[in-house]
Short mmCIF file of C-alpha atoms in Angstrom, two decimals:
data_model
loop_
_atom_site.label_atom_id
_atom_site.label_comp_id
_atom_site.label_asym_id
_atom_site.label_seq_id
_atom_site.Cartn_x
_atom_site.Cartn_y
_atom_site.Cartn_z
CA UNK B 1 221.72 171.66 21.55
CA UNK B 2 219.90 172.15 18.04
CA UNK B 3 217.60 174.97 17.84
CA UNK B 4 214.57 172.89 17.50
CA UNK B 5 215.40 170.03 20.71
CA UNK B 6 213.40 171.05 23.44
CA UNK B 7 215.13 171.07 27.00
CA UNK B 8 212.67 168.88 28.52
CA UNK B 9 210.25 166.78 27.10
CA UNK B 10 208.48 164.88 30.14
CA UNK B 11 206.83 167.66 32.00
CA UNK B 12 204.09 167.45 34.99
CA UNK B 13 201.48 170.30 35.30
CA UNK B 14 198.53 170.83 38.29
CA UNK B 15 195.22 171.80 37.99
CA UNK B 16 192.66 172.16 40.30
CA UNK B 17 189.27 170.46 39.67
CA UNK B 18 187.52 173.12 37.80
CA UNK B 19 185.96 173.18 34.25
CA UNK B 20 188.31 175.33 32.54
CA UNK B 21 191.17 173.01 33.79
CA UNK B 22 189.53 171.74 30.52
CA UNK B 23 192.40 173.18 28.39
CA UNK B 24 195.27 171.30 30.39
CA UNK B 25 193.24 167.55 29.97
CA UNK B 26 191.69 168.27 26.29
CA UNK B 27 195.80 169.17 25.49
CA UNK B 28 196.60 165.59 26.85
CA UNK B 29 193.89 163.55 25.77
CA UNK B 30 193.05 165.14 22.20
CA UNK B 31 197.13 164.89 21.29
CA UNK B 32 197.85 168.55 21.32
CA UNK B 33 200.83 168.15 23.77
CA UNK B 34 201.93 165.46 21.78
CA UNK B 35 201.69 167.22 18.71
CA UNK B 36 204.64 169.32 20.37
CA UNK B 37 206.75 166.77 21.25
CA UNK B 38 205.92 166.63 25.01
CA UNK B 39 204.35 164.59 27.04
CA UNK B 40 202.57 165.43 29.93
CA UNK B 41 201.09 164.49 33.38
CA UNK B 42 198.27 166.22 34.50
CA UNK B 43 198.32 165.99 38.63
CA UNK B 44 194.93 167.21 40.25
CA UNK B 45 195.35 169.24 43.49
CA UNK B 46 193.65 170.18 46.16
CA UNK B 47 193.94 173.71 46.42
CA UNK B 48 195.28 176.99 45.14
CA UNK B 49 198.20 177.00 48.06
CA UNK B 50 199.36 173.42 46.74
CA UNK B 51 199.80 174.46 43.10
CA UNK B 52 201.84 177.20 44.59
CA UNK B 53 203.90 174.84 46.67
CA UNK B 54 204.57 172.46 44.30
CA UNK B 55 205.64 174.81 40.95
CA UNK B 56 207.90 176.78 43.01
CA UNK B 57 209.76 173.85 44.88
CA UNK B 58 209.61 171.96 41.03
CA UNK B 59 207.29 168.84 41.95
CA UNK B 60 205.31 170.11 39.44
CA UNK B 61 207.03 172.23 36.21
CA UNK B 62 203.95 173.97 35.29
CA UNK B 63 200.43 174.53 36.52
CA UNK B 64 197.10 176.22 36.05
CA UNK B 65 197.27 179.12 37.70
CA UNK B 66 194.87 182.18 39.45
CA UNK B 67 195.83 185.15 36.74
CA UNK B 68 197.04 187.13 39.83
CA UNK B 69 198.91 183.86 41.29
CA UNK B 70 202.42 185.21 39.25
CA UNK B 71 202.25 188.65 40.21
CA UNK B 72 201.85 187.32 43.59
CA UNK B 73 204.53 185.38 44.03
CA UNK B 74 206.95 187.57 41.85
CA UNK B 75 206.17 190.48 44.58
CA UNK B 76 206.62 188.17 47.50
CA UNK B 77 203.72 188.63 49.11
CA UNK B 78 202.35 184.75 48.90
CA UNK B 79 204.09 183.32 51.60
CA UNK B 80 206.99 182.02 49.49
CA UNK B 81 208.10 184.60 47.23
CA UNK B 82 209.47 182.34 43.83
CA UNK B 83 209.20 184.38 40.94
CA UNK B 84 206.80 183.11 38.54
CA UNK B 85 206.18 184.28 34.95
CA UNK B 86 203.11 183.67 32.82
CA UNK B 87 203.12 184.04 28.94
CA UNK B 88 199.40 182.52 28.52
CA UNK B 89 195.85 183.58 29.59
CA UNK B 90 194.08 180.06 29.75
CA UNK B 91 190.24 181.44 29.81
CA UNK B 92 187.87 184.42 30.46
CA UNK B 93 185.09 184.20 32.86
CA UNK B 94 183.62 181.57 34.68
CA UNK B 95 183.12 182.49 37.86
CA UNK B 96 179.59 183.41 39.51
CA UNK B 97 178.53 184.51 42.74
CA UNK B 98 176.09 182.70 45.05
CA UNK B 99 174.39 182.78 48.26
CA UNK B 100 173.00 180.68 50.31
CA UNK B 101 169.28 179.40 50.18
CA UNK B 102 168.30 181.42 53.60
CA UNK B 103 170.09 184.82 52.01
CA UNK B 104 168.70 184.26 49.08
CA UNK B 105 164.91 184.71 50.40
CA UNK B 106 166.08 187.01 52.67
CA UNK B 107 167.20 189.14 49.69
CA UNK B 108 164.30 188.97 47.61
CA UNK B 109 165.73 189.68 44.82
CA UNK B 110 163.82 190.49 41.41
CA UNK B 111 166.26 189.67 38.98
CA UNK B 112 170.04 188.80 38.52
CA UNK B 113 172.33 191.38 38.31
CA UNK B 114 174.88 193.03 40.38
CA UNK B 115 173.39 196.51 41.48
CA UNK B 116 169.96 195.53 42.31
CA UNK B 117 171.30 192.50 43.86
CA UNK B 118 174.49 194.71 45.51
CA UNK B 119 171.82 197.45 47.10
CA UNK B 120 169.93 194.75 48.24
CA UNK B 121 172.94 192.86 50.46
CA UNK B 122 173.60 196.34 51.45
CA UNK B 123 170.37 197.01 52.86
CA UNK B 124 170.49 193.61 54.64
CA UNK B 125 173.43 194.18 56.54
CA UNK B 126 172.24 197.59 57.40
CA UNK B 127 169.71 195.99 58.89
CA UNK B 128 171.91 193.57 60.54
CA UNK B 129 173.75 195.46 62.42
CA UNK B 130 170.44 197.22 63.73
CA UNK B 131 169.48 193.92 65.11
CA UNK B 132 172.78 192.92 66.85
CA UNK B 133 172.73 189.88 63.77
CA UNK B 134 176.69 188.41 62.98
CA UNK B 135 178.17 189.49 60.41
CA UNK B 136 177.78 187.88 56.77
CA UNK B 137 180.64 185.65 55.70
CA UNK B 138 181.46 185.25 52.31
CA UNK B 139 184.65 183.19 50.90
CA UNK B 140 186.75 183.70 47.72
CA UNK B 141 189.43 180.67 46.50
CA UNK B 142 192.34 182.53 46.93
CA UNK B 143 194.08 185.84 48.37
CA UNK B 144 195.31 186.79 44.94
CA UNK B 145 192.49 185.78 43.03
CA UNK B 146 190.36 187.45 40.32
CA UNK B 147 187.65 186.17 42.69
CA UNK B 148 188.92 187.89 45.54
CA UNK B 149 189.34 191.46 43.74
CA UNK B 150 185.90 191.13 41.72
CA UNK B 151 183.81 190.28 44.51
CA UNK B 152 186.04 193.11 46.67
CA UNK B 153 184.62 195.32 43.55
CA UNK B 154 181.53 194.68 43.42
CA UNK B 155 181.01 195.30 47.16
CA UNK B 156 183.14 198.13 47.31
CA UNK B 157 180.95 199.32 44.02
CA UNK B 158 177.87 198.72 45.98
CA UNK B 159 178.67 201.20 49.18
CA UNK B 160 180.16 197.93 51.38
CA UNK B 161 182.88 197.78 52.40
CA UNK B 162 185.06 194.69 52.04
CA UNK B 163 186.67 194.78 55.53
CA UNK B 164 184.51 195.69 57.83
CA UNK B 165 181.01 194.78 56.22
CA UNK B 166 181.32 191.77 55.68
CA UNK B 167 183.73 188.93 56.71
CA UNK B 168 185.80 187.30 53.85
CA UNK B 169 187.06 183.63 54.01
CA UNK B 170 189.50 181.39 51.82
CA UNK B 171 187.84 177.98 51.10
CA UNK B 172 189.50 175.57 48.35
CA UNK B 173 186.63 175.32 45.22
CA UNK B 174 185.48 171.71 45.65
CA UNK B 175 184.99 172.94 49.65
CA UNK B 176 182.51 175.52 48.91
CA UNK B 177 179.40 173.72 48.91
CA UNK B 178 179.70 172.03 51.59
CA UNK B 179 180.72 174.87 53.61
CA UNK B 180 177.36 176.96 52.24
CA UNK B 181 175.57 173.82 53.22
CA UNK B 182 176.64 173.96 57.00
CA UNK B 183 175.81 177.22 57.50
CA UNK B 184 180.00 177.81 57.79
CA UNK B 185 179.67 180.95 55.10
CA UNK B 186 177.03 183.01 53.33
CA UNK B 187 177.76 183.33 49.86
CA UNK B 188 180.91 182.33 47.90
CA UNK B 189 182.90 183.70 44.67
CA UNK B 190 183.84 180.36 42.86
CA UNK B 191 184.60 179.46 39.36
CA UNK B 192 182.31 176.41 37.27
CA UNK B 193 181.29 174.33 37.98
CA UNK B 194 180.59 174.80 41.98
CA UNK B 195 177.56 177.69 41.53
CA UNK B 196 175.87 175.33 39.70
CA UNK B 197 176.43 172.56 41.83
CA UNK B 198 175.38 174.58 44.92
CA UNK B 199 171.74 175.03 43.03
CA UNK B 200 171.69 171.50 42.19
CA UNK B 201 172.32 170.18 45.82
CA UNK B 202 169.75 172.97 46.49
CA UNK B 203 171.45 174.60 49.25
CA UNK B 204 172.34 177.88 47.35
CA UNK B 205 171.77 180.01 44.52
CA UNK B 206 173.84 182.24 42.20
CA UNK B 207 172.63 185.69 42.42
CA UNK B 208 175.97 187.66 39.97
CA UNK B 209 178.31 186.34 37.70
CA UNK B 210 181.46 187.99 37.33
CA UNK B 211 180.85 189.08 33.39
CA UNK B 212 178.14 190.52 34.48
CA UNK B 213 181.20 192.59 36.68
CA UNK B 214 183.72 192.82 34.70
CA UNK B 215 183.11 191.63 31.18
CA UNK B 216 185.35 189.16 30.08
CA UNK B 217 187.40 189.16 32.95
CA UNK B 218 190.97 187.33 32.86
CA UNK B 219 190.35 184.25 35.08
CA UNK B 220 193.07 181.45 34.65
CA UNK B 221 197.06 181.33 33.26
CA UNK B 222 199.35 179.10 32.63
CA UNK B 223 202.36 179.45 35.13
CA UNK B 224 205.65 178.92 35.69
CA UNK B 225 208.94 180.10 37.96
CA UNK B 226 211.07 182.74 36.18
CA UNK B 227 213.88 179.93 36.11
CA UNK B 228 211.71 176.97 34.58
CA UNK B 229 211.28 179.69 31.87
CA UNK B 230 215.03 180.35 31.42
CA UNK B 231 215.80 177.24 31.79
CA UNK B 232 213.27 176.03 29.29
CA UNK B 233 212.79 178.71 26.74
CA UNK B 234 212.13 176.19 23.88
CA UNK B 235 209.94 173.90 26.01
CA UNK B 236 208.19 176.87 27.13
CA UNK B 237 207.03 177.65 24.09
CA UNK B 238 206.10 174.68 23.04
CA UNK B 239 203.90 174.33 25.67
CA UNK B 240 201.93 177.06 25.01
CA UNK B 241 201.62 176.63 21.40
CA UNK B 242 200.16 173.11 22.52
CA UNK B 243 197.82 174.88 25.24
CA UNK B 244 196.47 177.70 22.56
CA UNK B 245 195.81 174.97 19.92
CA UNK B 246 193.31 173.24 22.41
CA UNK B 247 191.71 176.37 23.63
CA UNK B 248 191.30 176.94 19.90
CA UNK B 249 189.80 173.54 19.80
CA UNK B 250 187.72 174.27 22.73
CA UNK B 251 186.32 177.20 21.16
CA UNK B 252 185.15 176.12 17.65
CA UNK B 253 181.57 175.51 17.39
CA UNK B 254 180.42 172.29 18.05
CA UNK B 255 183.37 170.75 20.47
CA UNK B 256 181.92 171.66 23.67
CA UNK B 257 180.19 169.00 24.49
CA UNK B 258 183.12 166.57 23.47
CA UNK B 259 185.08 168.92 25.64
CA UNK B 260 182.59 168.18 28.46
CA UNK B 261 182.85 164.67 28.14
CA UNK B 262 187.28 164.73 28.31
CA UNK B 263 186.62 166.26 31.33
CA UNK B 264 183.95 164.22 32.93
CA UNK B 265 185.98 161.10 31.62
CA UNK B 266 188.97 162.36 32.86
CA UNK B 267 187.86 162.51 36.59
CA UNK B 268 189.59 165.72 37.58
CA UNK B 269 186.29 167.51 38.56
CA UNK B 270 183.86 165.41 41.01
CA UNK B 271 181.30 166.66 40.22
CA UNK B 272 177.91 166.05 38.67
CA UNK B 273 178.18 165.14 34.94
CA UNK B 274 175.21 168.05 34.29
CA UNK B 275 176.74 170.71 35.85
CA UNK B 276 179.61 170.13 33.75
CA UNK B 277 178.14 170.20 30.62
CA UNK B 278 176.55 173.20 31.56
CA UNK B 279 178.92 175.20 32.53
CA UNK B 280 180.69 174.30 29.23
CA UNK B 281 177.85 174.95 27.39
CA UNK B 282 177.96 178.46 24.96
CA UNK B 283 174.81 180.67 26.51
CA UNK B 284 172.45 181.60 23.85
CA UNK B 285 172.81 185.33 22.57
CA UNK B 286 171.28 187.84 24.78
CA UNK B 287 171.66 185.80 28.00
CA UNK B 288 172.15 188.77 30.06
CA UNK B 289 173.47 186.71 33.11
CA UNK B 290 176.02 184.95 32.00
CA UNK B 291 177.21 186.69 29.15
CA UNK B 292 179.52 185.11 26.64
CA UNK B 293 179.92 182.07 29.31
CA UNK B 294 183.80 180.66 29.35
CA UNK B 295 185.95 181.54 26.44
CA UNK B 296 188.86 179.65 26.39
CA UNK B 297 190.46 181.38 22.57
CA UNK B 298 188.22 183.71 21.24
CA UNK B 299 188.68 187.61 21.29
CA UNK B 300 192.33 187.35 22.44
CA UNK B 301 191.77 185.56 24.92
CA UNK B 302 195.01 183.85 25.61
CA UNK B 303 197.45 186.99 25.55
CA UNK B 304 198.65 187.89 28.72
CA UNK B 305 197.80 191.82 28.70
CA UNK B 306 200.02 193.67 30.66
CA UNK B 307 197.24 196.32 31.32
CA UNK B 308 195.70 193.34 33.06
CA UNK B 309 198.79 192.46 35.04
CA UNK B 310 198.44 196.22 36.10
CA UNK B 311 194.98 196.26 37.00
CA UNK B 312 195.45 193.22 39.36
CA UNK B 313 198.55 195.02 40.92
CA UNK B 314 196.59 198.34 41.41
CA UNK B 315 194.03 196.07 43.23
CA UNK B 316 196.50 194.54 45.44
CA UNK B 317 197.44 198.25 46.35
CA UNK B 318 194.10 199.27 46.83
CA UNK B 319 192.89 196.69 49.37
CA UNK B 320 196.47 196.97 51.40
CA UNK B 321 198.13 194.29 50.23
CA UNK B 322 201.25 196.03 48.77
CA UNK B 323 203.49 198.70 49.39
CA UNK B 324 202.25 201.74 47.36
CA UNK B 325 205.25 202.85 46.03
CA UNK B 326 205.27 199.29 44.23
CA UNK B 327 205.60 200.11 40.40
CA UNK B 328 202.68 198.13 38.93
CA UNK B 329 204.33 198.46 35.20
CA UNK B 330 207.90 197.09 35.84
CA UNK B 331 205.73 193.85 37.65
CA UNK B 332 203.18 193.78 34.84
CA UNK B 333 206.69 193.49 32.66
CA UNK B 334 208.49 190.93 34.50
CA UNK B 335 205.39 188.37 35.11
CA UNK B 336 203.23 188.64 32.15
CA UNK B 337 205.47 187.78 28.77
CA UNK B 338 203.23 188.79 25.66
CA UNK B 339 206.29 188.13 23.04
CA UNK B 340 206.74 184.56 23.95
CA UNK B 341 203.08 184.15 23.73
CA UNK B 342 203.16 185.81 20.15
CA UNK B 343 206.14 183.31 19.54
CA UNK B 344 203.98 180.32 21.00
CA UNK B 345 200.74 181.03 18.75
CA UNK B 346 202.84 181.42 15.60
CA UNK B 347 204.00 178.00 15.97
CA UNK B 348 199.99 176.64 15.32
CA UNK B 349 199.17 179.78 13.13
CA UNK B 350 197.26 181.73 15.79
CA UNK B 351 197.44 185.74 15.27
CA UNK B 352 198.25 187.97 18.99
CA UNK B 353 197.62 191.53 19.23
CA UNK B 354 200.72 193.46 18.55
CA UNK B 355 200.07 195.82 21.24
CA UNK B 356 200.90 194.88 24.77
CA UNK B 357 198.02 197.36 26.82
CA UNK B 358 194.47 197.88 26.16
CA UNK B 359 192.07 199.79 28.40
CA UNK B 360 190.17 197.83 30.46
CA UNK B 361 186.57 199.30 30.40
CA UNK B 362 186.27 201.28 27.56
CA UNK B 363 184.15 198.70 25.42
CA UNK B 364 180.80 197.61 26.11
CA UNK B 365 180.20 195.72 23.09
CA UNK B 366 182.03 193.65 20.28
CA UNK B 367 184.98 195.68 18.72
CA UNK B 368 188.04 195.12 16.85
CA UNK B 369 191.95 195.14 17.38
CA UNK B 370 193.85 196.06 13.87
CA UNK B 371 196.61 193.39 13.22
CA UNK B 372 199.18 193.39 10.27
CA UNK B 373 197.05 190.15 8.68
CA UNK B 374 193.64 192.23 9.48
CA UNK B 375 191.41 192.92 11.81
CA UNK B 376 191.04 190.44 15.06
CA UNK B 377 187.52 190.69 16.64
CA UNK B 378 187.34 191.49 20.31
CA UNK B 379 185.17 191.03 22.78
CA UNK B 380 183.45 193.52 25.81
CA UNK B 381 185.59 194.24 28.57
CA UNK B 382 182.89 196.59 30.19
CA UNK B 383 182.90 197.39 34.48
CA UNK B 384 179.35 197.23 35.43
CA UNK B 385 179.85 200.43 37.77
CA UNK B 386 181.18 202.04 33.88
CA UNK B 387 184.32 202.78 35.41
CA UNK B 388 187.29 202.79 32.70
CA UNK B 389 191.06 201.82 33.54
CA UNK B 390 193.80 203.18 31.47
CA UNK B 391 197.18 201.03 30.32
CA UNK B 392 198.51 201.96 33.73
CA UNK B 393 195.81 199.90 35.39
CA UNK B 394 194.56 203.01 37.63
CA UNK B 395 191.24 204.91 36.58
CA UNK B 396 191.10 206.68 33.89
CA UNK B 397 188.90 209.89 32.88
CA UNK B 398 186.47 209.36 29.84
CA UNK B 399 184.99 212.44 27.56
#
């Protein structure tokens, strides 16, 4: 086969319906996929456990996946244990927090932000337990989730603990509202555009988002099993050089709102048009809650980092949910492929750190990564609690 023939050229790939599946439809309907000689069915599903499914029986080759999803699967801890590799962040951000209408008086919160608002859950649940009340319930999307591990942060950051404080719940994303309208669950982790939605049904309101947690968090990847990739190695890439051309789209100025309407055309989300838009939307500079808002390109944001393949391992030890003696570096290394992403983004003229670690924590503010071609602006990648995580994932001590 020549050198430039890709393996396969018809290829299906899941999201779930949630704004930044935006890269996945804007790659279909803007040409980008075709532009690599592929074309591509985007299937909508219903939840996180059906993307899972699907990839690692092959209904689907591809998929949007939960960063974490890979590592997951890879260890064999998901309920089906396929190896899956990733070689593409998809976006950063996106996900808020939110509560329901009733916590949210009961809170009383002054302002938005996750200490004040963190002391003031934990004071409520003190006070909860005083008065014989049930305990809170708050839900997440997936078990390996940057959801689940930010929100397990934040409380854990905030003198609750995770496991016996509060009660923690797996809903699908389009589910949440509803739930948090019934009274089924307290609060919810969820990415765009369901916080929003919650506040426009009025049942709920978003009281952190995750920047304002973990700046610039790793949210979504594009996955695949470990033998798709081998099998595929020239469709592979071509995929992702087709997936980091439209976040590239998606992040020059002035294409959001086209961007918004792909999606709202394309009927993967249901939900309303606004919200949408909104959550698309670039914040204005200095909006302190939700920080740089979705980026889908900028600041690196499509290399797979193996520091944060390592920092969502070392969570997965911390709340129990793998052996310790698990080597978080060799599992960064066999899930997260940097080099074919480097190969990927050459193909459309896109520059990739050289490095394959960066500590997570260590920069508050903008700051720049030195390439051979120059130097590549990055972005904050700041804990809230100012905790700093070395290369290895695990905390690390600052001077």
């Amino acid at each position: 086969m020549s050198a430039n023939v890709l393996e396969k050229d018809e290829l299906r790939l899941g999201v779930i319906p949630l704004v930044d599946a935006a890269p996945l439809i804007v790659a279909r309907d803007r040409g980008f996929f075709a532009k690599q000689g592929l074309e591509v069915e985007v299937s909508v599903e219903s939840s996180w456990a059906s993307v899972r499914d699907k990839v690692a029986t092959g209904l689907l080759d591809g998929a949007q996946m939960l960063a974490p999803m890979p590592l997951a699967a890879t260890l064999g801890i998901d309920g089906i244990g396929v190896p899956m590799v990733t070689a593409m962040t998809l976006n950063l951000n996106g996900n808020s927090i939110a509560v329901s209408e009733s916590l949210y008086r009961e809170l009383q919160l002054r302002e938005r932000e996750p200490l004040s608002a963190g002391r003031a859950l934990k004071g409520l649940l003190l006070r909860d337990r005083i008065i014989g009340r049930r305990q809170r319930a708050f839900a997440h999307v997936f078990p390996f989730s940057t959801h689940h591990y930010v929100l397990r942060y934040w409380l854990a950051a905030c003198g609750i603990d995770p496991d016996r404080d509060v009660r923690l719940e797996v809903i699908p994303p389009p589910l949440m509202v509803q739930h948090l309208s019934d009274g089924r669950i307290d609060g919810f982790c969820v990415g765009a555009p369901w916080g929003a939605a919650a506040e426009a049904a009025g049942v709920g309101y978003r009281v952190v988002n995750t920047f304002q947690i973990w700046n610039n968090a790793p949210e979504k990847v594009l996955g695949v099993t470990r033998a798709w990739a081998a099998a595929h190695p020239r469709t592979h890439r071509a995929l992702i050089a087709a997936l980091v051309d439209a976040c590239r789209w998606l992040d020059m100025p002035g294409n959001r709102a086209e961007g918004a309407q792909i999606l709202i055309d394309s009927g993967a989300v249901d939900a309303p048009p606004a919200t949408i838009r909104t959550a698309l939307e670039v914040p204005s500079a200095g909006d302190s809650f939700f920080g740089t808002g979705l980026v889908f390109h900028r600041h690196a944001a499509n290399f797979p980092w193996l520091s944060h393949a390592m920092w969502f391992v070392e969570q997965m030890r911390r709340w129990g949910q793998i052996d310790t003696a698990i080597d978080a570096a060799d599992i960064a290394a066999q899930v997260y492929r940097p080099q074919v992403c480097r190969e990927a983004a050459a193909m459309v003229g896109v520059p990739c750190p050289q490095t394959d670690h960066k500590s997570e924590g260590m920069h508050a503010g903008i700051w720049a990564l030195r390439l051979p071609s120059g130097l590549l602006t990055m972005g904050p990648d700041a804990f809230f609690d100012g905790a700093v995580y070395g290369t290895d994932g695990v905390p690390a001590e600052v001077s």
